[in-house]
Short mmCIF file of C-alpha atoms in Angstrom, two decimals:
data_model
loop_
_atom_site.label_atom_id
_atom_site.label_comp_id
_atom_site.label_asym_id
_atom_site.label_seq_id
_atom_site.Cartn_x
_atom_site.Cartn_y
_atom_site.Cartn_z
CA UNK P 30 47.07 -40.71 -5.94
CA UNK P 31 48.56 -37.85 -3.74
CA UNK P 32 52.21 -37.77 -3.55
CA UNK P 33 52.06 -38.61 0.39
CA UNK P 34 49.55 -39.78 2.80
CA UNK P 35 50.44 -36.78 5.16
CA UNK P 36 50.81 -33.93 3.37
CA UNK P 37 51.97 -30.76 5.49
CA UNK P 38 50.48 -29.12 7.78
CA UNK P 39 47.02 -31.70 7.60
CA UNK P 40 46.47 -29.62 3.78
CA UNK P 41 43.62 -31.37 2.43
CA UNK P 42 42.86 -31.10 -1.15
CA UNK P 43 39.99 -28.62 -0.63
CA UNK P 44 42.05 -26.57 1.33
CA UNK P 45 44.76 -26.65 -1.35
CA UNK P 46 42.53 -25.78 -3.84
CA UNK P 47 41.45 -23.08 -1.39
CA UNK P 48 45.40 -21.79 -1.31
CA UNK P 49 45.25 -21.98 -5.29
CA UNK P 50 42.11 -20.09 -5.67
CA UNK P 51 44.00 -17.23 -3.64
CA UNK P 52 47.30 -16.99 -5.05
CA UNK P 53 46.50 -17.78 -8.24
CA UNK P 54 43.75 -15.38 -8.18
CA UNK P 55 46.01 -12.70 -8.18
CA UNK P 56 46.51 -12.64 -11.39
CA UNK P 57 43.07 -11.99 -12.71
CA UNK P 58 42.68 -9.31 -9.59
CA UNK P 59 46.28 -7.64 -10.91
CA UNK P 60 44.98 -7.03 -14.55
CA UNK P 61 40.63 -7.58 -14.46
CA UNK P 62 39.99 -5.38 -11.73
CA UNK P 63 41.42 -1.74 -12.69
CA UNK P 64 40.44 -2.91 -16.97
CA UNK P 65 37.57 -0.59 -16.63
CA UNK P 66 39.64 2.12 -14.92
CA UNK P 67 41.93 2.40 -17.78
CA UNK P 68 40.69 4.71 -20.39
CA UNK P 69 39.78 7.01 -17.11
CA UNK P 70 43.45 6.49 -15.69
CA UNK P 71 44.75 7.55 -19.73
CA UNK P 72 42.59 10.55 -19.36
CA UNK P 73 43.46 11.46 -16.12
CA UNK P 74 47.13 11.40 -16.20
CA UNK P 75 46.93 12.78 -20.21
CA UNK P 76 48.72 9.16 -20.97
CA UNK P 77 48.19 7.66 -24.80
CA UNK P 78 46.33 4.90 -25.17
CA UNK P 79 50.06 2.67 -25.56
CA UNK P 80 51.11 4.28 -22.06
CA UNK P 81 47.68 3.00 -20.61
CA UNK P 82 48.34 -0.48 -22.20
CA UNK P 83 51.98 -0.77 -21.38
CA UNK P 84 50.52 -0.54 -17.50
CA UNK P 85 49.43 -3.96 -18.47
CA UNK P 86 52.49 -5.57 -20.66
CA UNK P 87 55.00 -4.41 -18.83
CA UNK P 88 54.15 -5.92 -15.52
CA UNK P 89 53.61 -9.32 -17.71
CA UNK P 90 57.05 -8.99 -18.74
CA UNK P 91 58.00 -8.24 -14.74
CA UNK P 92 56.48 -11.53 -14.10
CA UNK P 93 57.61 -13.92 -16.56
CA UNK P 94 61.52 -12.74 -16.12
CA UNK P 95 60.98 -12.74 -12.07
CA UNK P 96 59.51 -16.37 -12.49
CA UNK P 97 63.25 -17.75 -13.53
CA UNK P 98 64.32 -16.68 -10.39
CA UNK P 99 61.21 -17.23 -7.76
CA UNK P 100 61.51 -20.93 -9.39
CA UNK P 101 64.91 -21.91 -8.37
CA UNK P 102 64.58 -19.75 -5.46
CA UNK P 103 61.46 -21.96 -4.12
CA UNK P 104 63.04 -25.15 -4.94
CA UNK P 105 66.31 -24.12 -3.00
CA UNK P 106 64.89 -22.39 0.40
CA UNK P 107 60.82 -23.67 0.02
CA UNK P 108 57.60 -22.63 -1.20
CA UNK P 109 56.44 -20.77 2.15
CA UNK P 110 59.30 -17.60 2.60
CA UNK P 111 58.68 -16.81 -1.45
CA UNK P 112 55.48 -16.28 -1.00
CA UNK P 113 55.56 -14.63 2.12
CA UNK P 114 58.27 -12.27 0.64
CA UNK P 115 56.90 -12.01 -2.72
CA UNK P 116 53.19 -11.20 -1.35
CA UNK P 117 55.00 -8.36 1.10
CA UNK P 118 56.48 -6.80 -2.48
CA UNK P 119 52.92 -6.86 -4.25
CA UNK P 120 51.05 -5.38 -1.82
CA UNK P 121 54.06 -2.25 -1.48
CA UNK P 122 54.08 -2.06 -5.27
CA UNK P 123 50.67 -2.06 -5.08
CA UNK P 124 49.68 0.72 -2.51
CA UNK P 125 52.63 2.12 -4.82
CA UNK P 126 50.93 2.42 -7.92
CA UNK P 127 47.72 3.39 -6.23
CA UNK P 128 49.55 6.63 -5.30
CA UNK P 129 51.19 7.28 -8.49
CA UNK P 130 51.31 10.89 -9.62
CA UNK P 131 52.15 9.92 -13.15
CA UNK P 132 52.06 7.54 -15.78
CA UNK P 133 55.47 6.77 -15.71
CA UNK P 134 55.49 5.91 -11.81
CA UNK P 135 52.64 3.94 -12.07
CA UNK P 136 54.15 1.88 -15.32
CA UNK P 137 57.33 1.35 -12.73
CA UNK P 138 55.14 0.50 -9.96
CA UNK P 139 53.24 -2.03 -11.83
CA UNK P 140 56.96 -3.55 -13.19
CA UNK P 141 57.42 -4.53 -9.34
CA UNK P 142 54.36 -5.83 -8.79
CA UNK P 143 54.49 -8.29 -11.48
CA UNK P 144 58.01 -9.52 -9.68
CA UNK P 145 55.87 -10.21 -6.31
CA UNK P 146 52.99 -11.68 -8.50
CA UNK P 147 55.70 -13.75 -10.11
CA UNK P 148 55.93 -15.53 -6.47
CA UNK P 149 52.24 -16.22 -5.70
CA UNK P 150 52.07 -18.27 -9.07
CA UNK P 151 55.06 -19.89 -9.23
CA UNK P 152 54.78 -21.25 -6.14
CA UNK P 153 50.96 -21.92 -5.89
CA UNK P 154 52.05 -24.15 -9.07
CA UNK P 155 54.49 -26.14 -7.57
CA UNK P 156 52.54 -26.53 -4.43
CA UNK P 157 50.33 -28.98 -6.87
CA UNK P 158 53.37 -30.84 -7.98
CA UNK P 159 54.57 -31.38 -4.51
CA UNK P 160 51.45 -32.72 -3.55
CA UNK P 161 49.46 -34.18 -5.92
CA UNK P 162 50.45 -36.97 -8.91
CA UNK P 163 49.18 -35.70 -12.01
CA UNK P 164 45.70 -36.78 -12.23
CA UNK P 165 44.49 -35.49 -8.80
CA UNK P 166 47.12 -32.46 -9.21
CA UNK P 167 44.81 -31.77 -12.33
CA UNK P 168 41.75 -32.11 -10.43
CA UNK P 169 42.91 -30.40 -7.73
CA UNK P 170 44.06 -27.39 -10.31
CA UNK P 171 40.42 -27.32 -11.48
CA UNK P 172 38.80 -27.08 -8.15
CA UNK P 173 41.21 -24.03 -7.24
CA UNK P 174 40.82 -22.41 -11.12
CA UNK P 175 36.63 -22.48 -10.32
CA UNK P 176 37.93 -20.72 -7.64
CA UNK P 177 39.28 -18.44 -9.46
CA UNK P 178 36.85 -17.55 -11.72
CA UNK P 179 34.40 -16.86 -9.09
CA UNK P 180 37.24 -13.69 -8.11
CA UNK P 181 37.70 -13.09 -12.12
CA UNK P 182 34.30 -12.15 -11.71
CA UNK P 183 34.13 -10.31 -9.17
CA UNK P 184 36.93 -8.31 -9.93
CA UNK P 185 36.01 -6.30 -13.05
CA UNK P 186 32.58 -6.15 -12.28
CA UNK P 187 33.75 -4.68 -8.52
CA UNK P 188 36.55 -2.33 -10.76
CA UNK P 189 34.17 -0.84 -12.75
CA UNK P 190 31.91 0.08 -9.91
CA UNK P 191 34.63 1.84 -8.26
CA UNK P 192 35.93 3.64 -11.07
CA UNK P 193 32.81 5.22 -11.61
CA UNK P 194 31.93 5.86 -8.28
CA UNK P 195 35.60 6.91 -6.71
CA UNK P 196 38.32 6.79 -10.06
CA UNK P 197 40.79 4.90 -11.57
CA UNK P 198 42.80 5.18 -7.91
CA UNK P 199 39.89 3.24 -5.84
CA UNK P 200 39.95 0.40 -7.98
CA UNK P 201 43.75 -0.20 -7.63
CA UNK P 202 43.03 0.33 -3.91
CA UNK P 203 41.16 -2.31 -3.76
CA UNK P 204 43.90 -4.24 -5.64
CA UNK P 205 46.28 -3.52 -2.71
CA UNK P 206 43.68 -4.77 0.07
CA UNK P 207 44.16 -8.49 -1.81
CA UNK P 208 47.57 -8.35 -1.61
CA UNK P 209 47.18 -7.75 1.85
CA UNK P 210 43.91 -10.74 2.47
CA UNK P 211 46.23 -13.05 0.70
CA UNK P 212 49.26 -12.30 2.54
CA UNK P 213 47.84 -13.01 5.70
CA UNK P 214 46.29 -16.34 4.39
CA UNK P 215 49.73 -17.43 3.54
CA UNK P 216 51.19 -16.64 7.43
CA UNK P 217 48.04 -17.87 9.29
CA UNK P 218 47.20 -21.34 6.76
CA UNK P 219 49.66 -22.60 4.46
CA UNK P 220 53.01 -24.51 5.80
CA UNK P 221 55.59 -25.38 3.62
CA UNK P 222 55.05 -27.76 0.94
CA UNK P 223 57.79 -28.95 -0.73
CA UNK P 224 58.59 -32.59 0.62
CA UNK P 225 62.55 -31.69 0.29
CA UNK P 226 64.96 -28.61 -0.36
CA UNK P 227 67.26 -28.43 -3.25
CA UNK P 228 70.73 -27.29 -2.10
CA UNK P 229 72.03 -27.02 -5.35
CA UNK P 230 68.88 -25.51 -6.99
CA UNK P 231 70.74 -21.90 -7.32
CA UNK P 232 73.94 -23.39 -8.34
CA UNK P 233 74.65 -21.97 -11.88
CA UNK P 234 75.65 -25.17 -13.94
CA UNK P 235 73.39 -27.12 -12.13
CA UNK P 236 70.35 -24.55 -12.89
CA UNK P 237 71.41 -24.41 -16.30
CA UNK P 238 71.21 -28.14 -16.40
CA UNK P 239 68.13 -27.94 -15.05
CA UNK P 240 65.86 -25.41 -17.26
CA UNK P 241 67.49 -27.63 -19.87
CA UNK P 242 66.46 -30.88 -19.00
CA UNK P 243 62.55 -29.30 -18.44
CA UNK P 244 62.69 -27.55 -21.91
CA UNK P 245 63.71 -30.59 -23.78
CA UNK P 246 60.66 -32.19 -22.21
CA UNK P 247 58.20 -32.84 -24.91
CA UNK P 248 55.54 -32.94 -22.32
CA UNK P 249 56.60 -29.69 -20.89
CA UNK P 250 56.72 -28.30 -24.30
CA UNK P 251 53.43 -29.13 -25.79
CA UNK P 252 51.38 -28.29 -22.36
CA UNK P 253 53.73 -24.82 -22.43
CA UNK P 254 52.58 -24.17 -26.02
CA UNK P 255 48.96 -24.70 -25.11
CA UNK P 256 48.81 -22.59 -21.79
CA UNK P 257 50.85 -19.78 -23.91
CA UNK P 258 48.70 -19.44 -26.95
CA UNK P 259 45.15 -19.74 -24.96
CA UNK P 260 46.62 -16.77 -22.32
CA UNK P 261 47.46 -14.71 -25.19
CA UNK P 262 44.23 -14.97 -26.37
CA UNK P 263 43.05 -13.90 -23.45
CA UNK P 264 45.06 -11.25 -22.82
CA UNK P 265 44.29 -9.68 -26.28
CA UNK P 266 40.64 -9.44 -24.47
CA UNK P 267 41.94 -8.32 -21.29
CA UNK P 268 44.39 -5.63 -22.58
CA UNK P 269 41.58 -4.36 -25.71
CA UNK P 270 38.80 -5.29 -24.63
CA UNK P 271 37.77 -1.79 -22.58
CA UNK P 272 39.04 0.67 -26.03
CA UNK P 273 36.33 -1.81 -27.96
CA UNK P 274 33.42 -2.09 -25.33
CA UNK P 275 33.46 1.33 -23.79
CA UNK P 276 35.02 3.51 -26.77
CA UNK P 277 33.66 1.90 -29.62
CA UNK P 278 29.94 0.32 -28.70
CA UNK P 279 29.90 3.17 -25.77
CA UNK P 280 29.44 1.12 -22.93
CA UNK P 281 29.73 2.66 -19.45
CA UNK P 282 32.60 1.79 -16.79
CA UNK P 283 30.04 -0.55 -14.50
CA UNK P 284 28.37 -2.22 -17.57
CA UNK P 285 31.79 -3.43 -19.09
CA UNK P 286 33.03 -3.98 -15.69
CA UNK P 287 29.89 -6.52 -15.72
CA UNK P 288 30.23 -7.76 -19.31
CA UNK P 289 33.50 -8.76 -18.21
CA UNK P 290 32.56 -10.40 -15.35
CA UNK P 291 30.00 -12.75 -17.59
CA UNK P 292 32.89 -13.48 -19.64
CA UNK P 293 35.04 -15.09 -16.28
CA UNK P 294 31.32 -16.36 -15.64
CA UNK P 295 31.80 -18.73 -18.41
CA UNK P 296 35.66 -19.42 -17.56
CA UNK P 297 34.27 -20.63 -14.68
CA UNK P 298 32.15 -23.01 -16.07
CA UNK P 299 34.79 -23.74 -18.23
CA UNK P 300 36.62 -25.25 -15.06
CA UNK P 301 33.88 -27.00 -13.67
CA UNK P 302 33.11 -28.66 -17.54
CA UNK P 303 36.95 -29.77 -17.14
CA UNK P 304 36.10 -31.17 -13.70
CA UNK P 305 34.17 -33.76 -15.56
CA UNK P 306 36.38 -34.31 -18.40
CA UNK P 307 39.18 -35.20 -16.91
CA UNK P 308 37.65 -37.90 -14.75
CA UNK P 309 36.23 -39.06 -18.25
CA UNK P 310 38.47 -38.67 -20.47
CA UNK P 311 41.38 -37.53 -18.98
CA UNK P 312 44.26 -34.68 -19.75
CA UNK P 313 44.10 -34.45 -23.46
CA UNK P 314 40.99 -35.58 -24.25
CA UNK P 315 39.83 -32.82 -22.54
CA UNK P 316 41.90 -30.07 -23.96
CA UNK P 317 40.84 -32.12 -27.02
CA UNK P 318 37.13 -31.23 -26.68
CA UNK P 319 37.43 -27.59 -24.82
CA UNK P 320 39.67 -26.79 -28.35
CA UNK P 321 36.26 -26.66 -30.31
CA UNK P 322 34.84 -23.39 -28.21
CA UNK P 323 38.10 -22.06 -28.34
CA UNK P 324 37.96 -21.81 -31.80
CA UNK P 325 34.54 -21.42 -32.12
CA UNK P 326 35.00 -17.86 -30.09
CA UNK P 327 37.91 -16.21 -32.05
CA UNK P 328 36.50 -17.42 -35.47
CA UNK P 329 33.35 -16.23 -34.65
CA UNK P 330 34.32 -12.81 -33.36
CA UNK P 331 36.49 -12.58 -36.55
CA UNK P 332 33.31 -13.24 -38.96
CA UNK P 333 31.48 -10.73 -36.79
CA UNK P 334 34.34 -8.05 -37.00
CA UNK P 335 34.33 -7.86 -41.19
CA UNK P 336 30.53 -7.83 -41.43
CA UNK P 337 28.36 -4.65 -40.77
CA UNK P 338 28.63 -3.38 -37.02
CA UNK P 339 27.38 -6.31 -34.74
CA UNK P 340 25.43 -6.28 -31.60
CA UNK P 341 27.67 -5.67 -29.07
CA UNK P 342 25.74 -9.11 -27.36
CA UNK P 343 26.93 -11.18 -30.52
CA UNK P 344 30.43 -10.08 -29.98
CA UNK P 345 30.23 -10.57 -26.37
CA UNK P 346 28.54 -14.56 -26.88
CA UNK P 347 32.04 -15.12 -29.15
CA UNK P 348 34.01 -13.67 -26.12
CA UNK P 349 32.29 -16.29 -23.65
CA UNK P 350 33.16 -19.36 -26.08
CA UNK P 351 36.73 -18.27 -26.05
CA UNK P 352 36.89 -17.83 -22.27
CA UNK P 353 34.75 -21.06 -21.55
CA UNK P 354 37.58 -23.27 -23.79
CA UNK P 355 40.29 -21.69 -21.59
CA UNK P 356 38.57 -22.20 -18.25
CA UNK P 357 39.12 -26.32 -19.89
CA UNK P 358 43.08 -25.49 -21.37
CA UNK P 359 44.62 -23.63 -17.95
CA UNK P 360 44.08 -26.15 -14.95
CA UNK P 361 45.33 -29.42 -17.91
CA UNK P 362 47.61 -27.08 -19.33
CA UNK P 363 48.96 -25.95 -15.58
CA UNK P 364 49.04 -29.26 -14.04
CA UNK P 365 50.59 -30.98 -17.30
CA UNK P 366 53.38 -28.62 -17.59
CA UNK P 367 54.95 -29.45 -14.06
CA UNK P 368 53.96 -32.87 -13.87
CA UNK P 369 56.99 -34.06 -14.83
CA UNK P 370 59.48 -32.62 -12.72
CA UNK P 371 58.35 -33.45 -9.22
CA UNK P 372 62.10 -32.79 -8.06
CA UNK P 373 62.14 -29.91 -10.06
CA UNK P 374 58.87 -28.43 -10.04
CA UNK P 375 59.46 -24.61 -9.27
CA UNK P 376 62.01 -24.16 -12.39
CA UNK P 377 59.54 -26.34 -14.23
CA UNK P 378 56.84 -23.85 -13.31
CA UNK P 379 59.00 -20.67 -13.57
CA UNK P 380 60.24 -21.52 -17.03
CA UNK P 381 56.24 -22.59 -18.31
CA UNK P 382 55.37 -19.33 -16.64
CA UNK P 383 58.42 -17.38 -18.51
CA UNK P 384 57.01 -18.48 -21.91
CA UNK P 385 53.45 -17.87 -21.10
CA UNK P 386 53.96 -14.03 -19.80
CA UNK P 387 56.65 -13.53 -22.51
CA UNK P 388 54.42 -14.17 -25.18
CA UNK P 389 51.73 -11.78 -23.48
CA UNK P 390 53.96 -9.17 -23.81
CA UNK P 391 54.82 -9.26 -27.38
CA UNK P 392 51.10 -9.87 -27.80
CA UNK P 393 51.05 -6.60 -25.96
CA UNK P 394 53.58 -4.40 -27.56
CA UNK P 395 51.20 -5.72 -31.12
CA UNK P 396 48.05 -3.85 -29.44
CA UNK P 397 49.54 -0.47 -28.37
CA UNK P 398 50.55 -0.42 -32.20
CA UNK P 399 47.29 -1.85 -33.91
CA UNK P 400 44.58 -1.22 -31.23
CA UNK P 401 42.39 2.11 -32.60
CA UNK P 402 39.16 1.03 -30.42
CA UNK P 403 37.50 -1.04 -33.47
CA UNK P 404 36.93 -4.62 -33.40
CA UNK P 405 38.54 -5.83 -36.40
CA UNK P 406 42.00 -5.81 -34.24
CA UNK P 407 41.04 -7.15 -31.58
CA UNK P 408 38.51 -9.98 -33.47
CA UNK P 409 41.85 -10.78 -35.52
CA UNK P 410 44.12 -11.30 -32.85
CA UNK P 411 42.05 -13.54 -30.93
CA UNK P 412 41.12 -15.63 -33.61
CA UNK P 413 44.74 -15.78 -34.70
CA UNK P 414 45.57 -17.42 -30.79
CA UNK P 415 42.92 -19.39 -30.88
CA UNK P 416 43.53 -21.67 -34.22
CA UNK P 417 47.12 -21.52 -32.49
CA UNK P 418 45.52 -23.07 -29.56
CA UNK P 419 43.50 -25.34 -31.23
CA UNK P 420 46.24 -27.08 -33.53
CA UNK P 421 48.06 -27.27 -30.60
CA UNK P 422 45.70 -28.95 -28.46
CA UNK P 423 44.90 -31.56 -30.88
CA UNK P 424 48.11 -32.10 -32.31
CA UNK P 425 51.13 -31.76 -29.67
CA UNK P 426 49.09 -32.14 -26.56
CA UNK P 427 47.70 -35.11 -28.05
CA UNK P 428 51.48 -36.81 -29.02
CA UNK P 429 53.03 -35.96 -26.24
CA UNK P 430 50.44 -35.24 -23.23
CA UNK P 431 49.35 -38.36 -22.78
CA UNK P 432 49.62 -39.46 -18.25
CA UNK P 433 52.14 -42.28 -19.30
CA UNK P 434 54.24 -39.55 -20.66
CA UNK P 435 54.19 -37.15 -17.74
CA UNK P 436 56.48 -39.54 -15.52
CA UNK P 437 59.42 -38.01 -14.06
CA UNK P 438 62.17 -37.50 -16.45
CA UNK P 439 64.65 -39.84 -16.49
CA UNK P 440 67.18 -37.14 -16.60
CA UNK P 441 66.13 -35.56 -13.73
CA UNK P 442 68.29 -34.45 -11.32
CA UNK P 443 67.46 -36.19 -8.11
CA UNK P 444 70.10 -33.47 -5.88
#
């Protein structure tokens, strides 16, 4: 059941799902769509391969650390003027790093982007909690995650064409024109959401309260661990992924910008398999079941990586069972960490978002040491993240995920 009969602004939930597709889609368009620009962008600004990677970990690091403020911030002045502020700072940054002369710039570029990105997710997670109970607000997730992957595949598939046709610089052009799309979105659609302010939600001992009372949470902790471990999986393929495919099996730009996109095809049906899940078997039963391809995928890649050279179609099948168990793990995983906290749903989705990006970027700082372009790296740090994500799904989730146990804290602070 929806939180309210009348939500704001007449938002029904396809249009919600609509707004999540967007904002949330900004993720996959920050980091998918220049992936097969980057060894061209190395080469062109004579940056080493960790340079070209650090493009990529530190603006995860930008955006975890902004989250723990755009949360509070959101829960004390609204959903609507983050975004609209946070969405102006993207698309700068992001017209920014287009121009970049240097690695450097662009690396500092990128750190400011992931603070504006920071705001589109936050608060496109919230918006669910401030709508939506947790069942529908799961649903709901789902519908704007398919969303999603229809742009995650658009977006390397569309990067590598422009890379090859116009450079590295085109495709993080086109990066800055979504910025822009979404911005506009935001000003012409989307009201404010949250049913009431929280005057006190910057005040420093009541914040601290607050992030403490949400990471006691067992719920918030188990759903945490799961979105965490499955996004570090995945960014192990987003971050690696173009050293193995285009340096070692010698793909071109355009055909890894099109394996890639095959591999958000499957996310996508990932989300739509959830769809059905959840309206079976509900939030952990379906992490339960999507925890078998997630395995399945890293294992596999990992068996494939110490045997003779595989076909780079074998390695690319394991890739699309690891992405199709996330496409199941991110909308549960999304929905179940805020679920919770309906008073406090931005810190609860700023600190879930803090963890998550955090552990991207140590995941990230591992590559630039490890990654030489051969599987074997990559294959072993994907299958490490996903037997993380699979013990986790079927051991916390299941303890402490359960619907009856994603009622509001009774410690919650109602101010």
């Amino acid at each position: 059941m929806p939180v309210s009969t009348a939500r704001p602004g007449g938002l029904s939930p396809g249009l919600v799902a609509l707004a999540l597709a967007l904002l949330l889609g900004l993720q996959p368009v920050t980091t998918d769509l220049y992936l097969p620009a980057l060894p061209l962008l190395a080469r062109d600004l004579a940056a080493p391969m960790s340079l070209a990677q650090l493009t990529m970990s530190a603006l995860l690091l930008s955006f975890g650390l902004a989250q723990l403020v755009m949360g509070p911030v959101s829960d004390r002045f609204g959903r609507r003027p983050v975004l609209l502020g946070g969405l102006s700072l993207y698309s700068a940054a992001s017209l920014a790093a287009t121009l970049a002369p240097d690695i450097h710039t662009l690396i500092a570029a990128r750190v400011v982007q992931g603070a504006g990105l920071a705001a589109s997710v936050v608060c496109a997670r919230a918006m669910v909690r401030d709508l939506f109970e947790p069942h529908e607000g799961a649903q709901v997730m789902a519908r704007g995650l398919s969303g999603l992957g229809v742009i995650a595949i658009l977006a390397p598939f569309s990067g590598g064409l422009l890379a090859a046709w116009a450079g590295w610089r085109a495709a993080l052009g086109a990066v800055t024109a979504v910025g822009v799309v979404t911005l506009a979105f935001v000003v012409w659609r989307l009201p404010e959401t949250a049913p009431r302010l929280n005057p006190s939600a910057l005040d420093g001992r009541a914040l601290a309260k607050s992030f403490s009372e949400v990471a006691r949470h067992p719920a918030f902790r188990a759903w945490t661990a799961l979105i965490s471990s499955t996004y570090a999986g995945l960014f192990v393929l987003l971050a690696g992924s173009s050293f193995v495919y285009i340096g070692n099996f010698g793909l071109p730009a355009w055909a890894y910008g099109l394996a890639m996109a095959s591999a958000s095809l499957s996310y996508l049906c990932g989300t739509l398999w959830c769809r059905r899940l959840l309206r079976l078997h509900g939030l952990p039963g379906a992490v339960k079941r999507g925890a078998f391809f997630t395995l399945a995928g890293g294992a596999g890649m990992l068996a494939l990586a110490l045997g003779p050279t595989p076909p780079v179609l074998a390695v690319l099948a394991c890739h699309w069972l690891f992405t199709f168990g996330h496409g199941v793990h991110q909308p549960c995983g999304q929905a179940g960490a805020v679920s919770a906290f309906p008073r406090q749903a931005g810190v609860a989705s700023a600190l879930s978002g803090f963890v998550l990006a955090l552990t991207a970027f140590l995941v990230g700082l591992w590559l630039g040491g490890h990654m030489t372009g051969a599987l074997l790296p990559l294959a072993g740090a994907l299958c490490a993240a996903s037997v993380v994500t699979s013990l986790i799904a079927w051991t916390l989730v299941q303890r402490h995920g359960h619907p009856e146990k994603l009622l509001p804290s009774p410690h919650e602070s109602v101010a």
